[in-house]
Coordinates of C-alpha atoms in Angstrom, one line a residue:
X1 CA -8.5 28.2 19.6
X2 CA -7.2 27.2 16.1
X3 CA -4.2 29.3 16.3
X4 CA -3.6 28.2 19.8
X5 CA -3.7 24.8 19.0
X6 CA -1.3 25.2 16.1
X7 CA 1.1 27.0 18.5
X8 CA 0.8 24.2 21.1
X9 CA 1.4 21.5 18.3
X10 CA 4.3 23.4 16.9
X11 CA 5.9 23.6 20.2
X12 CA 5.9 19.8 20.6
X13 CA 7.0 18.8 17.0
X14 CA 10.2 17.1 17.2
X15 CA 12.6 18.1 14.4
X16 CA 13.6 15.0 12.5
X17 CA 16.6 14.7 10.1
X18 CA 15.3 12.4 7.4
X19 CA 16.3 10.4 4.4
X20 CA 16.6 11.5 0.9
X21 CA 17.8 14.9 1.3
X22 CA 21.3 16.4 0.5
X23 CA 23.2 19.1 2.4
X24 CA 21.3 21.3 4.9
X25 CA 22.7 24.6 4.1
X26 CA 21.5 27.3 6.5
X27 CA 21.0 29.9 3.8
X28 CA 17.4 30.3 3.2
X29 CA 17.0 32.9 0.4
X30 CA 13.6 34.0 -0.9
X31 CA 13.6 34.0 -4.6
X32 CA 10.9 35.6 -7.0
X33 CA 10.3 34.1 -10.5
X34 CA 11.6 35.8 -13.6
X35 CA 10.4 35.2 -17.2
X36 CA 11.5 32.5 -19.6
X37 CA 10.3 30.3 -22.2
X38 CA 8.9 26.9 -21.4
X39 CA 6.5 24.3 -22.9
X40 CA 2.9 24.9 -22.0
X41 CA 1.5 22.0 -19.7
X42 CA -0.6 23.8 -17.2
X43 CA -3.7 25.9 -18.0
X44 CA -3.3 29.6 -18.7
X45 CA -4.8 31.9 -16.2
X46 CA -7.4 34.1 -17.7
X47 CA -7.6 36.7 -15.0
X48 CA -4.9 39.5 -15.4
X49 CA -4.8 40.2 -11.7
X50 CA -1.5 39.9 -10.3
X51 CA -1.1 37.0 -7.9
X52 CA 1.7 35.9 -5.6
X53 CA 1.8 32.3 -4.5
X54 CA 4.0 31.7 -1.6
X55 CA 5.7 28.2 -1.5
X56 CA 7.8 27.1 1.6
X57 CA 10.2 24.6 0.8
X58 CA 13.8 23.1 1.7
X59 CA 14.6 22.8 -2.2
X60 CA 15.7 26.4 -2.3
X61 CA 18.1 25.9 0.7
X62 CA 20.1 23.0 -0.9
X63 CA 22.6 23.5 -3.7
X64 CA 21.5 20.3 -5.4
X65 CA 18.0 21.3 -6.0
X66 CA 17.9 25.0 -6.0
X67 CA 18.4 25.2 -9.7
X68 CA 15.4 22.9 -10.3
X69 CA 13.1 25.1 -8.2
X70 CA 14.4 28.3 -9.9
X71 CA 13.5 26.9 -13.2
X72 CA 10.0 26.0 -12.0
X73 CA 9.4 29.4 -11.0
X74 CA 10.8 30.8 -14.2
X75 CA 8.7 28.4 -16.6
X76 CA 5.7 28.7 -14.8
X77 CA 6.0 32.7 -14.9
X78 CA 6.6 32.5 -18.6
X79 CA 3.2 30.8 -19.0
X80 CA 1.4 32.8 -16.4
X81 CA 2.9 36.4 -16.5
X82 CA 0.5 37.6 -13.8
X83 CA 1.4 34.9 -11.4
X84 CA 4.6 35.1 -9.3
X85 CA 5.9 32.0 -7.3
X86 CA 7.6 33.4 -4.2
X87 CA 9.9 30.8 -2.4
X88 CA 10.2 30.7 1.3
X89 CA 13.5 28.7 1.7
X90 CA 13.6 26.7 5.1
X91 CA 16.1 24.2 6.0
X92 CA 14.9 20.7 5.8
X93 CA 15.0 19.7 9.5
X94 CA 13.1 23.0 10.5
X95 CA 10.3 23.2 7.8
X96 CA 7.5 21.4 9.6
X97 CA 7.9 23.3 13.0
X98 CA 8.3 26.7 11.3
X99 CA 5.3 26.2 8.8
X100 CA 3.0 25.2 11.8
X101 CA 4.2 28.5 13.6
X102 CA 3.6 30.5 10.4
X103 CA 0.0 29.0 10.3
X104 CA -0.7 29.8 13.8
X105 CA 0.2 33.4 13.2
X106 CA -1.9 33.7 10.3
X107 CA 1.0 33.9 7.9
X108 CA 0.9 30.3 6.5
X109 CA 2.6 29.8 3.0
X110 CA 0.2 28.7 0.0
X111 CA 2.2 25.7 -0.7
X112 CA 4.4 23.7 1.8
X113 CA 6.9 21.0 0.8
X114 CA 6.5 18.1 3.3
X115 CA 7.7 14.4 3.7
X116 CA 6.0 11.1 4.0
X117 CA 7.5 10.4 7.5
X118 CA 5.8 13.4 9.0
X119 CA 3.0 13.9 6.6
X120 CA 0.4 12.6 8.9
X121 CA 1.2 15.5 11.2
X122 CA 0.0 17.8 8.4
X123 CA -2.9 15.3 7.3
X124 CA -4.7 15.2 10.5
X125 CA -4.1 18.9 11.4
X126 CA -6.4 21.8 10.5
X127 CA -3.9 23.9 8.5
X128 CA -3.9 22.0 5.1
X129 CA -6.7 21.9 2.5
X130 CA -8.3 18.7 0.9
X131 CA -7.4 18.4 -2.7
X132 CA -10.1 16.4 -4.4
X133 CA -12.0 19.4 -5.7
X134 CA -9.0 21.6 -6.5
X135 CA -7.1 18.8 -8.4
X136 CA -9.8 16.9 -10.0
X137 CA -10.9 13.2 -10.3
X138 CA -8.8 12.8 -13.6
X139 CA -5.6 13.9 -11.9
X140 CA -6.1 12.2 -8.6
X141 CA -7.0 8.9 -10.5
X142 CA -3.5 9.1 -12.1
X143 CA -1.5 8.9 -8.8
X144 CA -0.1 5.5 -8.1
X145 CA -2.5 3.7 -5.6
X146 CA 0.1 3.1 -3.0
X147 CA 1.1 6.7 -2.9
X148 CA -2.4 8.1 -3.1
X149 CA -3.2 6.1 0.0
X150 CA -0.3 7.4 1.7
X151 CA -1.4 11.1 1.3
X152 CA -4.9 10.5 2.0
X153 CA -6.7 11.0 5.5
X154 CA -10.3 9.9 6.3
X155 CA -11.1 9.4 2.5
X156 CA -9.7 12.9 1.5
X157 CA -6.6 13.6 -0.4
X158 CA -4.6 15.9 1.8
X159 CA -1.4 16.3 -0.2
X160 CA 0.2 15.0 -3.4
X161 CA 3.4 12.8 -3.7
X162 CA 6.3 14.6 -5.4
X163 CA 9.7 13.1 -6.1
X164 CA 8.6 9.6 -4.9
X165 CA 11.3 7.0 -3.9
X166 CA 11.0 3.3 -3.5
X167 CA 13.5 1.6 -1.2
X168 CA 15.8 -0.7 -3.3
X169 CA 18.8 -2.6 -2.7
X170 CA 22.3 -1.1 -3.2
X171 CA 25.4 -3.4 -3.3
X172 CA 29.1 -2.7 -3.7
X173 CA 30.6 -4.6 -6.7
X174 CA 34.0 -4.1 -5.5
X175 CA 33.4 -5.5 -1.9
X176 CA 31.6 -8.3 -3.5
X177 CA 34.6 -9.3 -5.6
X178 CA 36.8 -8.9 -2.5
X179 CA 34.5 -11.4 -0.7
X180 CA 34.5 -13.8 -3.5
X181 CA 31.1 -13.0 -4.6
X182 CA 29.8 -12.5 -8.1
X183 CA 29.6 -8.7 -8.6
X184 CA 26.7 -9.2 -11.0
X185 CA 24.6 -11.5 -9.0
X186 CA 22.9 -9.5 -5.9
X187 CA 20.9 -11.5 -3.6
X188 CA 17.3 -12.5 -4.4
X189 CA 16.1 -13.7 -1.1
X190 CA 16.6 -12.4 2.5
X191 CA 18.6 -15.8 3.2
X192 CA 21.0 -15.1 0.4
X193 CA 21.4 -11.5 1.7
X194 CA 22.2 -12.7 5.0
X195 CA 24.7 -15.4 3.7
X196 CA 26.5 -12.8 1.5
X197 CA 26.5 -10.4 4.4
X198 CA 28.3 -12.8 6.8
X199 CA 30.8 -13.5 3.9
X200 CA 31.3 -10.0 3.4
X201 CA 31.8 -9.2 7.1
X202 CA 34.9 -11.6 7.2
X203 CA 37.0 -9.4 4.9
X204 CA 38.4 -5.9 5.7
X205 CA 39.1 -2.8 3.6
X206 CA 42.3 -2.1 2.0
X207 CA 43.3 0.3 5.0
X208 CA 42.4 -2.4 7.5
X209 CA 39.0 -0.9 8.6
X210 CA 36.1 -3.2 9.1
X211 CA 33.4 -3.8 6.2
X212 CA 29.8 -4.2 7.3
X213 CA 27.9 -6.9 5.3
X214 CA 24.6 -5.4 5.3
X215 CA 23.4 -2.1 7.1
X216 CA 19.9 -1.2 8.6
X217 CA 19.2 2.3 10.3
X218 CA 18.4 1.8 14.0
X219 CA 19.0 5.2 15.5
X220 CA 16.0 6.7 17.5
X221 CA 14.4 8.7 14.8
X222 CA 10.9 8.6 13.3
X223 CA 12.2 7.8 9.7
X224 CA 14.0 4.6 11.0
X225 CA 10.7 3.4 12.3
X226 CA 9.1 4.1 9.0
X227 CA 11.9 2.4 7.1
X228 CA 11.4 -0.5 9.5
X229 CA 8.0 -1.1 7.9
X230 CA 9.8 -2.4 4.8
X231 CA 11.0 -5.3 7.1
X232 CA 7.7 -5.8 8.8
X233 CA 5.8 -6.2 5.6
X234 CA 8.6 -8.5 4.1
X235 CA 8.3 -10.7 7.1
X236 CA 4.5 -10.8 6.3
X237 CA 3.6 -8.4 9.3
X238 CA 1.6 -5.3 9.6
X239 CA 0.8 -2.7 12.1
X240 CA -2.9 -3.3 11.9
X241 CA -4.8 -6.7 11.7
X242 CA -7.6 -7.7 9.5
X243 CA -10.1 -5.7 11.6
X244 CA -8.0 -2.6 11.3
X245 CA -7.0 -2.8 14.8
X246 CA -3.4 -2.2 15.9
X247 CA -1.7 -5.4 16.7
X248 CA 2.0 -5.7 16.4
X249 CA 2.6 -8.4 19.2
X250 CA 2.5 -11.0 16.3
X251 CA 5.0 -13.8 15.2
X252 CA 5.8 -11.7 12.1
X253 CA 6.8 -8.7 14.1
X254 CA 8.7 -10.7 16.6
X255 CA 10.6 -12.3 13.7
X256 CA 11.3 -8.9 12.2
X257 CA 12.9 -7.9 15.6
X258 CA 14.9 -11.0 15.7
X259 CA 16.2 -10.1 12.3
X260 CA 17.5 -6.8 13.5
X261 CA 19.0 -8.4 16.5
X262 CA 20.8 -11.0 14.5
X263 CA 22.4 -8.5 12.1
X264 CA 23.5 -6.5 15.2
X265 CA 24.7 -9.4 17.3
X266 CA 26.7 -10.8 14.3
X267 CA 28.2 -7.4 13.6
X268 CA 26.8 -7.3 10.2
X269 CA 25.4 -4.0 10.5
X270 CA 26.7 -0.9 12.5
X271 CA 25.1 -0.3 15.9
X272 CA 22.6 2.7 16.2
X273 CA 23.2 3.9 12.6
X274 CA 21.5 6.7 11.0
X275 CA 20.7 6.3 7.3
X276 CA 23.3 9.1 6.6
X277 CA 25.9 6.8 8.4
X278 CA 25.0 3.9 6.1
X279 CA 25.4 6.1 3.0
X280 CA 28.7 7.4 4.2
X281 CA 30.0 3.8 5.0
X282 CA 28.8 2.5 1.6
X283 CA 30.4 5.5 -0.1
X284 CA 33.8 4.9 1.3
X285 CA 33.7 0.9 0.7
X286 CA 32.8 -0.1 4.2
X287 CA 29.4 -1.4 3.7
X288 CA 28.6 -4.2 1.2
X289 CA 24.8 -3.8 1.1
X290 CA 21.8 -1.6 2.4
X291 CA 18.6 -0.3 1.2
X292 CA 17.6 3.3 0.3
X293 CA 16.0 5.5 -2.1
X294 CA 16.7 6.7 -5.7
X295 CA 18.9 9.7 -4.0
X296 CA 21.7 7.2 -3.1
X297 CA 23.2 7.6 -6.5
X298 CA 24.0 11.4 -6.1
X299 CA 25.0 10.9 -2.4
X300 CA 27.4 8.2 -3.3
X301 CA 29.0 10.3 -6.0
X302 CA 29.5 13.3 -3.6
X303 CA 30.7 11.3 -0.4
X304 CA 33.1 9.1 -2.4
X305 CA 35.0 12.1 -3.8
X306 CA 34.9 10.2 -7.3
X307 CA 31.9 11.8 -8.9
X308 CA 30.4 9.7 -11.7
X309 CA 33.4 7.4 -11.8
X310 CA 31.9 5.8 -8.6
X311 CA 28.7 4.7 -10.5
X312 CA 31.0 1.8 -11.6
X313 CA 31.6 0.5 -8.1
X314 CA 27.9 -0.1 -7.1
X315 CA 24.9 -1.8 -8.5
X316 CA 21.1 -1.8 -7.5
X317 CA 18.5 -4.5 -7.4
X318 CA 15.0 -5.2 -6.1
X319 CA 14.5 -5.5 -2.6
X320 CA 15.2 -9.3 -2.0
X321 CA 12.0 -11.7 -1.5
X322 CA 11.3 -12.8 2.0
X323 CA 8.3 -14.4 3.5
X324 CA 5.5 -13.0 1.2
X325 CA 7.2 -14.8 -1.8
X326 CA 7.9 -11.5 -3.7
X327 CA 9.8 -8.4 -3.5
X328 CA 8.3 -6.0 -0.7
X329 CA 9.3 -2.3 -0.3
X330 CA 7.7 0.8 0.9
X331 CA 7.7 4.3 -0.6
X332 CA 8.3 7.7 0.7
X333 CA 8.1 11.0 -1.0
X334 CA 8.5 14.6 -0.9
X335 CA 4.9 15.8 -0.7
X336 CA 3.2 19.2 -1.6
X337 CA 0.3 20.4 0.4
X338 CA -1.9 23.6 0.1
X339 CA -2.8 25.7 3.2
X340 CA -6.3 25.9 4.3
X341 CA -6.0 29.7 4.9
X342 CA -4.5 30.3 1.3
X343 CA -6.3 32.8 -0.4
X344 CA -5.0 31.6 -4.0
X345 CA -5.8 27.9 -3.8
X346 CA -6.8 27.7 -7.4
X347 CA -3.5 29.0 -8.5
X348 CA -1.7 26.9 -6.0
X349 CA -3.5 23.8 -7.3
X350 CA -2.5 24.6 -10.9
X351 CA 1.1 25.0 -9.7
X352 CA 1.0 21.6 -8.1
X353 CA -0.2 20.1 -11.5
X354 CA 2.5 22.0 -13.1
X355 CA 5.2 20.8 -10.8
X356 CA 4.2 17.1 -11.3
X357 CA 3.7 17.6 -15.2
X358 CA 5.9 15.5 -17.6
X359 CA 8.0 18.4 -18.6
X360 CA 8.9 19.4 -15.1
X361 CA 9.5 15.9 -13.8
X362 CA 11.6 15.2 -16.7
X363 CA 13.8 18.1 -15.9
X364 CA 14.0 17.2 -12.2
X365 CA 14.8 13.6 -13.2
X366 CA 17.7 14.6 -15.5
X367 CA 19.4 16.7 -12.7
X368 CA 18.4 14.6 -9.7
X369 CA 17.1 11.3 -10.8
X370 CA 13.8 11.8 -9.2
X371 CA 10.8 9.6 -10.4
X372 CA 7.0 10.4 -10.8
X373 CA 4.2 9.1 -8.8
X374 CA 1.8 9.4 -11.9
X375 CA 0.6 6.1 -13.4
X376 CA 0.6 8.0 -17.0
X377 CA 4.4 8.6 -16.4
X378 CA 5.5 5.2 -15.3
X379 CA 6.6 3.8 -18.6
X380 CA 7.8 7.0 -19.9
X381 CA 11.1 6.5 -21.5
X382 CA 12.6 9.7 -20.3
X383 CA 12.1 8.4 -16.8
X384 CA 13.4 5.0 -17.7
X385 CA 16.8 6.1 -19.3
X386 CA 19.2 3.8 -17.3
X387 CA 19.3 0.3 -15.8
X388 CA 19.3 2.1 -12.4
X389 CA 16.2 4.2 -13.2
X390 CA 14.5 1.1 -14.6
X391 CA 14.9 -0.9 -11.4
X392 CA 13.8 2.0 -9.3
X393 CA 10.7 2.4 -11.5
X394 CA 9.9 -1.4 -11.4
X395 CA 10.2 -1.3 -7.5
X396 CA 8.0 1.6 -7.5
X397 CA 5.2 0.5 -9.8
X398 CA 5.0 -3.2 -9.0
X399 CA 6.4 -3.9 -5.5
X400 CA 5.5 -1.0 -3.1
X401 CA 2.9 -1.7 -0.1
X402 CA 1.0 1.4 1.4
X403 CA 2.1 2.6 4.7
X404 CA -0.4 2.5 7.6
X405 CA -3.1 4.9 7.4
X406 CA -2.5 8.5 8.4
X407 CA -3.3 9.0 12.0
X408 CA -2.6 12.0 14.5
X409 CA -0.2 9.6 16.4
X410 CA 1.6 8.2 13.4
X411 CA 4.8 10.1 13.4
X412 CA 5.1 9.3 17.3
X413 CA 4.4 5.6 16.3
X414 CA 7.2 5.6 14.1
X415 CA 9.5 6.9 16.7
X416 CA 8.2 4.2 19.1
X417 CA 9.0 1.5 16.3
X418 CA 12.6 3.0 16.2
X419 CA 12.7 2.9 20.0
X420 CA 11.9 -0.9 19.5
X421 CA 14.7 -1.4 17.2
X422 CA 17.2 0.4 19.7
X423 CA 15.9 -2.1 22.4
X424 CA 16.8 -5.2 20.5
X425 CA 20.0 -4.1 18.9
X426 CA 21.7 -1.9 21.4
X427 CA 19.8 -3.1 24.7
X428 CA 19.8 -6.7 23.6
X429 CA 16.3 -7.2 25.0
X430 CA 14.0 -10.1 24.3
X431 CA 12.3 -9.4 20.9
X432 CA 9.0 -11.0 22.2
X433 CA 8.9 -8.6 25.2
X434 CA 9.8 -5.6 23.1
X435 CA 6.9 -6.6 20.6
X436 CA 4.5 -6.6 23.5
X437 CA 5.5 -3.3 24.7
X438 CA 5.6 -1.8 21.3
X439 CA 1.9 -3.1 20.8
X440 CA 0.6 -1.3 24.0
X441 CA 2.4 1.8 22.9
X442 CA 0.9 2.1 19.5
X443 CA -2.6 1.1 20.8
X444 CA -2.4 4.2 23.0
X445 CA -1.2 6.3 20.0
X446 CA -3.1 5.1 17.0
X447 CA -6.8 5.3 18.0

């Protein structure tokens, strides 16, 4: 029955193309670790029995992250000669569906890379193992509280956050100059941000193309519903009320929907945009401001065609203050889970600790700007090595609000929120009516 349930779930899982990931190359090569020298940060395994730990991920399928994954396997092999990490490379958009199918057929990988936006589907299933006993209290207490909450279900830690990313404000300094704005003075409040967006939208690019003032992703994808929580929280709203009951038919959520409708009606933001559309527009000088994770830096370098030189064009700032009186953001993260059917859970847990150790996170940061979700590393100089990194770390440590509690219907709930955004932006529907309908939808899903 368990396998049948997994197959049925895998069959209805929607494949979502989410934020924060680079190219989706179709090549998915399996790679076994080779020996190398590396600092010892994980416990040595005393048992000399050969062990293979299968690790399903999309990192091996992407050129930007493949070298890091190879280094992790090689370094771990040097410390644990009897343990081999065998990568199962699966493209980003396919990994959730494929790993559920693998679990249903009795061939689940030992470790699976996942993402916050669809982590609830794993956490509430029966294919992943709770990690409290495997990782221990000391390690778990070191996870930043908001991220620990995001990866918990029914009081148990069901995964760990890896490569966490807060949403921060990116702004184009050259566009600011063109619009007569101070390129070193990004907006500090939502009102200032809207005023600047209106000013920016009055100018055009050198080639005559339109420049949008401020972009929000509103395409019908679960990730866009998740990202919209940043605005809902900023308007002092929530998905649940003080009694932990679903309630989005509130003045705060209605005001959030009006905000989306305003930036759409005034032409400040491109209609029906995906996050990748906003990144592209920002990289080619047709978007003044938008909010994204730490990975924006690498994306801009690539899409602009200017490499590191493009770093001089843009700046980064904390999310502007809105109704709460402080900067409010959400975090997302690439996550790691251990399969319930794994026969090598102890070794898999040790690999999770190694991957999130200072040495490995520092290497990953140097190549891909990733951050750490561990409290003990938040002030580490190696992870605060630029103004860009320091802004991201400040947002991460001080101004992140947890996502709604994991629920079997949460991923579909995010899709319903994204649908509501489309209704007010593309459909031009009345925000109050949309909030009422969304409330009914979420109450049916989040039981």
